[in-house]
mmCIF file of C-alpha atoms and ligand atoms in Angstrom:
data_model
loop_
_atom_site.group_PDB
_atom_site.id
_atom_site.type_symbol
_atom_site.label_atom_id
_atom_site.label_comp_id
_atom_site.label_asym_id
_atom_site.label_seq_id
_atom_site.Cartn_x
_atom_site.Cartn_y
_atom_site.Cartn_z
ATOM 1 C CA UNK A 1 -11.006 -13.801 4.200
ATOM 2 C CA UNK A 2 -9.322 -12.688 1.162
ATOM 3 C CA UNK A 3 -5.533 -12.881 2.236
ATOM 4 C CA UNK A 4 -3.303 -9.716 0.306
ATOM 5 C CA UNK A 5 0.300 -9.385 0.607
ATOM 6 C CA UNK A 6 1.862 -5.527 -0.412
ATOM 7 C CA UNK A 7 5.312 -5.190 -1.667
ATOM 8 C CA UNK A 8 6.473 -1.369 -1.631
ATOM 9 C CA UNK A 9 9.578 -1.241 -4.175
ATOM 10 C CA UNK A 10 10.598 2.171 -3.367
ATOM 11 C CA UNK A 11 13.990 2.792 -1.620
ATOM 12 C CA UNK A 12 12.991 6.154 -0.348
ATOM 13 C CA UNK A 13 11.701 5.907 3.048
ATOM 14 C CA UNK A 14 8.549 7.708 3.571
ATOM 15 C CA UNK A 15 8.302 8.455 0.222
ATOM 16 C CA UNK A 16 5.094 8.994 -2.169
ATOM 17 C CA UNK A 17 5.100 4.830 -3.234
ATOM 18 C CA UNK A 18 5.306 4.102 0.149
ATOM 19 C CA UNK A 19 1.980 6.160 0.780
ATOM 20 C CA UNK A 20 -0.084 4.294 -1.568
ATOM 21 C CA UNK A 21 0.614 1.069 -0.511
ATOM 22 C CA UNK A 22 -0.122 2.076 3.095
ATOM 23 C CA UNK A 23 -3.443 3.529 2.079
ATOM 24 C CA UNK A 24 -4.318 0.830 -0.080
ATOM 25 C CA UNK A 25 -2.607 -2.024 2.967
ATOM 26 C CA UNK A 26 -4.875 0.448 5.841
ATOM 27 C CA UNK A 27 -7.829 0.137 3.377
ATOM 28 C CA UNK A 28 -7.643 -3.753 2.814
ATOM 29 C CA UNK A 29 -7.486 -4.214 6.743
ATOM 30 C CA UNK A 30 -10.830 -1.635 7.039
ATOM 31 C CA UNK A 31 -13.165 -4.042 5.414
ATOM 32 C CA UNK A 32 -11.729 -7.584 6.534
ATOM 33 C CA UNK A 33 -8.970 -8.628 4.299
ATOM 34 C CA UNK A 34 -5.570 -10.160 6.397
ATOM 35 C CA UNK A 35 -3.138 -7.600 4.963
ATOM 36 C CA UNK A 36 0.520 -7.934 5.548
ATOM 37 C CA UNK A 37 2.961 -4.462 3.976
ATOM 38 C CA UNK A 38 6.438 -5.720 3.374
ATOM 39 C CA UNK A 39 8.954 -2.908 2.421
ATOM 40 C CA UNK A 40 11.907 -4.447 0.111
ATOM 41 C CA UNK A 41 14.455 -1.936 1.267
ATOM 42 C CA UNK A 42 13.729 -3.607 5.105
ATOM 43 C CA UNK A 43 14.536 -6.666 3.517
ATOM 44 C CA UNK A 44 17.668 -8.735 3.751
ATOM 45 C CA UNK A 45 17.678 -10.135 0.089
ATOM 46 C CA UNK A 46 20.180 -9.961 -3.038
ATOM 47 C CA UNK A 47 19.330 -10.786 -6.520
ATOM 48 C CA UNK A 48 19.607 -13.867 -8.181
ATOM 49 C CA UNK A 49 22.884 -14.933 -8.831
ATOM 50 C CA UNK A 50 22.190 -16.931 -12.125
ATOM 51 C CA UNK A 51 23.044 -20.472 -10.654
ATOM 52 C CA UNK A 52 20.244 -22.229 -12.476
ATOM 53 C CA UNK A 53 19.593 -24.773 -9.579
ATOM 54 C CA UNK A 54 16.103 -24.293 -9.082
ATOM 55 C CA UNK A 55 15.595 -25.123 -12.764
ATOM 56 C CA UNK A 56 15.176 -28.710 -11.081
ATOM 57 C CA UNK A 57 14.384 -27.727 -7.778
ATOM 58 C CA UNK A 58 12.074 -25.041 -7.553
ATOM 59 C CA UNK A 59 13.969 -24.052 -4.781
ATOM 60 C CA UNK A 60 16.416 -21.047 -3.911
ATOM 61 C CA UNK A 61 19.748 -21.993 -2.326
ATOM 62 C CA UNK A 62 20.212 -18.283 -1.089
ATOM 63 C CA UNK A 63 19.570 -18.220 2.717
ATOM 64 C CA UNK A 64 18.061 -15.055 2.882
ATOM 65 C CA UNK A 65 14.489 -13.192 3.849
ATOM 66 C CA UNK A 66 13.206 -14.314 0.514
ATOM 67 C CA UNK A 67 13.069 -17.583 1.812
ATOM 68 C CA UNK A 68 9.824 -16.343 4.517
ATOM 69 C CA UNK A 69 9.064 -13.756 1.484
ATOM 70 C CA UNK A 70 8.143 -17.445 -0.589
ATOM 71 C CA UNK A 71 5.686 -18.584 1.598
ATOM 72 C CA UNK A 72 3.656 -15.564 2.095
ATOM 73 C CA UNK A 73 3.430 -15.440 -2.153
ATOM 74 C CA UNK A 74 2.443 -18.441 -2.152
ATOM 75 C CA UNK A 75 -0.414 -18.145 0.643
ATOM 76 C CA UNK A 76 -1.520 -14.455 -0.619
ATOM 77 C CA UNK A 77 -4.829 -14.835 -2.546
ATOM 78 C CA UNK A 78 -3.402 -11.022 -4.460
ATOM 79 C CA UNK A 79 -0.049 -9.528 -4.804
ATOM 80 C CA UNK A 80 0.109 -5.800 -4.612
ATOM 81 C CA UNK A 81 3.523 -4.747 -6.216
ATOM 82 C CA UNK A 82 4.186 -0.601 -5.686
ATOM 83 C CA UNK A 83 6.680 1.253 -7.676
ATOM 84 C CA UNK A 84 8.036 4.163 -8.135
ATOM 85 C CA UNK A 85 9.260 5.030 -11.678
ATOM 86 C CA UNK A 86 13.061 4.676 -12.345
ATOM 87 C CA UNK A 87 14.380 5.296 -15.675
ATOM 88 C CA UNK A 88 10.671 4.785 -17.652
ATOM 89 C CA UNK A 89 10.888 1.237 -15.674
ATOM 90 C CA UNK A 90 10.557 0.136 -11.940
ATOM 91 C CA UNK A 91 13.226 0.737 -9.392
ATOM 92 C CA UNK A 92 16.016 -1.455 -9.376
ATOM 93 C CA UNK A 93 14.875 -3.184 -6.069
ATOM 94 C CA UNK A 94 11.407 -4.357 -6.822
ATOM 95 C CA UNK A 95 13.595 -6.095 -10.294
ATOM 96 C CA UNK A 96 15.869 -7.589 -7.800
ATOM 97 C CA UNK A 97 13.148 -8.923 -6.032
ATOM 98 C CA UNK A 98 10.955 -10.200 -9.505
ATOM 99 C CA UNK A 99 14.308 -11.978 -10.169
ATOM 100 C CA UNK A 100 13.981 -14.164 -7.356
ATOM 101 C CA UNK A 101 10.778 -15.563 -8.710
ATOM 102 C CA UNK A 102 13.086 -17.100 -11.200
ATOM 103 C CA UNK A 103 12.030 -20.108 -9.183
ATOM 104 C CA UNK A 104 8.646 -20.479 -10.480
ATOM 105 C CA UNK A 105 9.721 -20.631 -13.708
ATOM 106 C CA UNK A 106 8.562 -24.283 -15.067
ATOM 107 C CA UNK A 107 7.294 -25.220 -11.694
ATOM 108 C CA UNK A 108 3.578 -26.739 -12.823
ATOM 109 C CA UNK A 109 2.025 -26.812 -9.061
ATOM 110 C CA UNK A 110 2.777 -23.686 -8.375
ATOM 111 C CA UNK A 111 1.303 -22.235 -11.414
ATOM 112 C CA UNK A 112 -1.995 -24.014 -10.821
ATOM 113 C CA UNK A 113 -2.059 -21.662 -7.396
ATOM 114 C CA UNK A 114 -1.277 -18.697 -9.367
ATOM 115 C CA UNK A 115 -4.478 -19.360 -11.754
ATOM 116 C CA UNK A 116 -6.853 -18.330 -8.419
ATOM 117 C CA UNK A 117 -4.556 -15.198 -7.354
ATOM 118 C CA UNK A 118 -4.514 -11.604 -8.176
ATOM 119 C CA UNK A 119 -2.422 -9.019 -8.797
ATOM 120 C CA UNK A 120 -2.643 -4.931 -8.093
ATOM 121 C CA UNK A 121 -0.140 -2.683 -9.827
ATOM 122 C CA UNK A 122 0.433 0.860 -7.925
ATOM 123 C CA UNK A 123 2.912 3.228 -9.623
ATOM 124 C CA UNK A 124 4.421 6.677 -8.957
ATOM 125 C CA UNK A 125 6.473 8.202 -11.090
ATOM 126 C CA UNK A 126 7.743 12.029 -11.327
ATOM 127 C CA UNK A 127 6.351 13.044 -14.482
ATOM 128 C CA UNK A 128 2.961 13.156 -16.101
ATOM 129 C CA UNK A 129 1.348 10.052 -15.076
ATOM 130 C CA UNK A 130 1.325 8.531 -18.713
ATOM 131 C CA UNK A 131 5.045 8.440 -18.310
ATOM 132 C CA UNK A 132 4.470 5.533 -15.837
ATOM 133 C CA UNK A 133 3.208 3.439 -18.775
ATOM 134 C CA UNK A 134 6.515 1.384 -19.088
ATOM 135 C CA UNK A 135 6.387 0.373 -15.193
ATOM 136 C CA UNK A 136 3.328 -0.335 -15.168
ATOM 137 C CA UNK A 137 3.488 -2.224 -18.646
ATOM 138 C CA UNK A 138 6.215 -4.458 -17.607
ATOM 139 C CA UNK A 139 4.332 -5.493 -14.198
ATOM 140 C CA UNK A 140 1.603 -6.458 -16.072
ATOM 141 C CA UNK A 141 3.771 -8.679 -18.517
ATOM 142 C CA UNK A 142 5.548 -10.033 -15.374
ATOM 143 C CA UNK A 143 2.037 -11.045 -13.888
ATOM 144 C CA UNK A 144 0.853 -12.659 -17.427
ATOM 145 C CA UNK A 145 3.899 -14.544 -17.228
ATOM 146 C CA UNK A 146 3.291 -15.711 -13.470
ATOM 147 C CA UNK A 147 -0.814 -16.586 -14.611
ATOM 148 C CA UNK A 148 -1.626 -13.885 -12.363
ATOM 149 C CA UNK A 149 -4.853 -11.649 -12.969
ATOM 150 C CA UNK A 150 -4.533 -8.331 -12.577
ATOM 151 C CA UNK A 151 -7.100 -6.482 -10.929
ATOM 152 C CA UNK A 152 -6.485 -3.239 -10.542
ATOM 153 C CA UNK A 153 -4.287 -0.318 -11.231
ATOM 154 C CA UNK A 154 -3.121 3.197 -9.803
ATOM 155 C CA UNK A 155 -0.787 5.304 -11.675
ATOM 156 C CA UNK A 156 0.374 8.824 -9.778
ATOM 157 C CA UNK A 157 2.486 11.837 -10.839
ATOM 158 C CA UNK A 158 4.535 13.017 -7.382
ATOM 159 C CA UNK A 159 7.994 13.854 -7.490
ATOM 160 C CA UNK A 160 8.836 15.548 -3.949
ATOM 161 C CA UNK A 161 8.442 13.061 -0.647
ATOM 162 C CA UNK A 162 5.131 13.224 0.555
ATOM 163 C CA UNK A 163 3.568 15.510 -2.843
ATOM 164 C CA UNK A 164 1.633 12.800 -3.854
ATOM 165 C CA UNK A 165 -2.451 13.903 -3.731
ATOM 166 C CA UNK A 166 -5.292 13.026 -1.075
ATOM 167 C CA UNK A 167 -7.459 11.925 -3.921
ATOM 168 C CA UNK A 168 -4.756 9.583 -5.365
ATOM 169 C CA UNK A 169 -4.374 8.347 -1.657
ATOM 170 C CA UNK A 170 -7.869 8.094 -1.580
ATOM 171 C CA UNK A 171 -7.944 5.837 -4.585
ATOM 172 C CA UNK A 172 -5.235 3.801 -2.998
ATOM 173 C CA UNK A 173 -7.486 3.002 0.316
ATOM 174 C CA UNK A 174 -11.087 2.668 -1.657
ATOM 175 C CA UNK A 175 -9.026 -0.258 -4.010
ATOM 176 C CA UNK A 176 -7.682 -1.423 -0.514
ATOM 177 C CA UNK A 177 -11.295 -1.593 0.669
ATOM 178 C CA UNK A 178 -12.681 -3.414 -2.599
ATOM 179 C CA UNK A 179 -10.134 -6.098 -2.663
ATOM 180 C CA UNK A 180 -10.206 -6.225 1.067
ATOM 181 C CA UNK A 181 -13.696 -7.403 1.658
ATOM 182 C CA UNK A 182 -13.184 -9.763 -1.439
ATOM 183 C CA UNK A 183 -14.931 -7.933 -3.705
ATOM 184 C CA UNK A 184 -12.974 -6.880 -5.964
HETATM 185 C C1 LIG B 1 16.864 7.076 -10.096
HETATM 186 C C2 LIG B 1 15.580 7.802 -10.387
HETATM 187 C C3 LIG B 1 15.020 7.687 -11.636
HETATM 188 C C4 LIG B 1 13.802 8.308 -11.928
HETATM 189 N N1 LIG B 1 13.253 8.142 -13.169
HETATM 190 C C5 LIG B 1 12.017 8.644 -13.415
HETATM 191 C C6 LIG B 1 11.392 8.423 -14.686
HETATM 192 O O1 LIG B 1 11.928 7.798 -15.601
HETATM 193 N N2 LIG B 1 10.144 8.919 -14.879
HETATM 194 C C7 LIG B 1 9.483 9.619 -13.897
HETATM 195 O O2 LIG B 1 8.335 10.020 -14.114
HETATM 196 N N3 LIG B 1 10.063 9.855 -12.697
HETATM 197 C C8 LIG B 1 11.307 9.385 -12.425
HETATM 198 N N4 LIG B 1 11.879 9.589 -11.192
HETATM 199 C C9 LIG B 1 11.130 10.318 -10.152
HETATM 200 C C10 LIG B 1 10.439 9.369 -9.156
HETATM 201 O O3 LIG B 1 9.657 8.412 -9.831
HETATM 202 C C11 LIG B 1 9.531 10.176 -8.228
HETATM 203 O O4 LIG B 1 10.311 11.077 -7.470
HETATM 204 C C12 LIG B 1 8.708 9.317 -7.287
HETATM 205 O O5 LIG B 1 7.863 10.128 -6.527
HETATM 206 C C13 LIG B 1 9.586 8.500 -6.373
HETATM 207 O O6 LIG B 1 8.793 7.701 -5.549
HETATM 208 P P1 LIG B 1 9.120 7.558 -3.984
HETATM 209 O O7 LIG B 1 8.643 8.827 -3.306
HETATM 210 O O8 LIG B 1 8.358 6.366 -3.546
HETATM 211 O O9 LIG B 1 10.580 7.390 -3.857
HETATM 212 C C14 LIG B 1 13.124 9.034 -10.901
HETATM 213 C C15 LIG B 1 13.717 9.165 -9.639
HETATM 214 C C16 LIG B 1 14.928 8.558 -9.386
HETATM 215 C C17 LIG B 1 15.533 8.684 -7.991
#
């Protein structure tokens, strides 16, 4: 059972970023896969704080949800990381949240698990959707760096709550349903 954990980035409740990962978390749960949606505004986390301990650790001395948030990444056969677009880049909470990965960094076991996953890259931004080239861009440099391979990408142009299109929904749940039943 192909194992897929969903992070939505967006801090807008309800918004359109939050509707693609649903789709694409309802669509992964349709054909088998053992999805689990985490929204980063619901979790208690702040960014790294520079410290430099887990250079030799691997470990993160702040005793917050991210601690929980670690072991699901490292169980999750695919990451799913949603956006919305914030200033031609991702919001400032799904950075926060890439920061604490700073762990990783140099950690040689942990990379050899990163090898098998994969990696999904959903986007929304309010302009045209080649405007969402820069988020999406930097996700993908972000999963190069983290040995991840990335499967599969959405970009969509919504700016209101809720504007976002069926068929871009639609996308969302059929990539859900791919990568779901491991097939992807
Ligand atoms: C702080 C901020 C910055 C934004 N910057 C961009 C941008 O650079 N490019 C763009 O296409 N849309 C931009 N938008 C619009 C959002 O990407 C758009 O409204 C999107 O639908 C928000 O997703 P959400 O519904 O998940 O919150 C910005 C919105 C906000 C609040």
């Amino acid at each position: 059972m192909t194992s897929i954990l969903c992070v939505s980035g967006s801090p807008r409740e309800g918004g359109n970023t939050d509707a693609m990962i649903s789709e694409f978390h309802r669509g992964a749960i349709e054909t088998g896969g053992k999805s689990t949606l985490i929204k980063l505004r619901e979790v208690i986390f702040s960014g790294c704080d520079g410290c430099e301990g887990c250079n030799e650790t691997h470990k993160c001395h702040l005793n917050d949800d991210m601690q929980g948030i670690y072991s699901l990444l490292e169980k999750a056969d695919v990451w799913v990381f949603a956006s919305p677009v914030y200033w031609w880049n991702i919001s400032g909470l799904l950075k926060n949240f890439i920061d604490r990965f700073e762990v990783y960094w140099g950690d040689e076991e942990f990379k050899r698990l990163c090898f098998e996953k994969k990696a999904v890259i959903l986007t929304c931004g309010g302009q045209t959707e080649n405007k969402n080239r820069e988020a999406e861009q930097y996700l993908e440099l972000f999963f190069s760096k983290m040995h991840l391979t990335v499967i599969g990408k959405i970009r969509a142009s919504a700016d209101e709550k809720t504007t976002i299109s069926e068929g871009k929904l639609l996308s969302c749940f059929e990539l859900g349903k791919k990568i779901g039943s491991g097939s992807g």
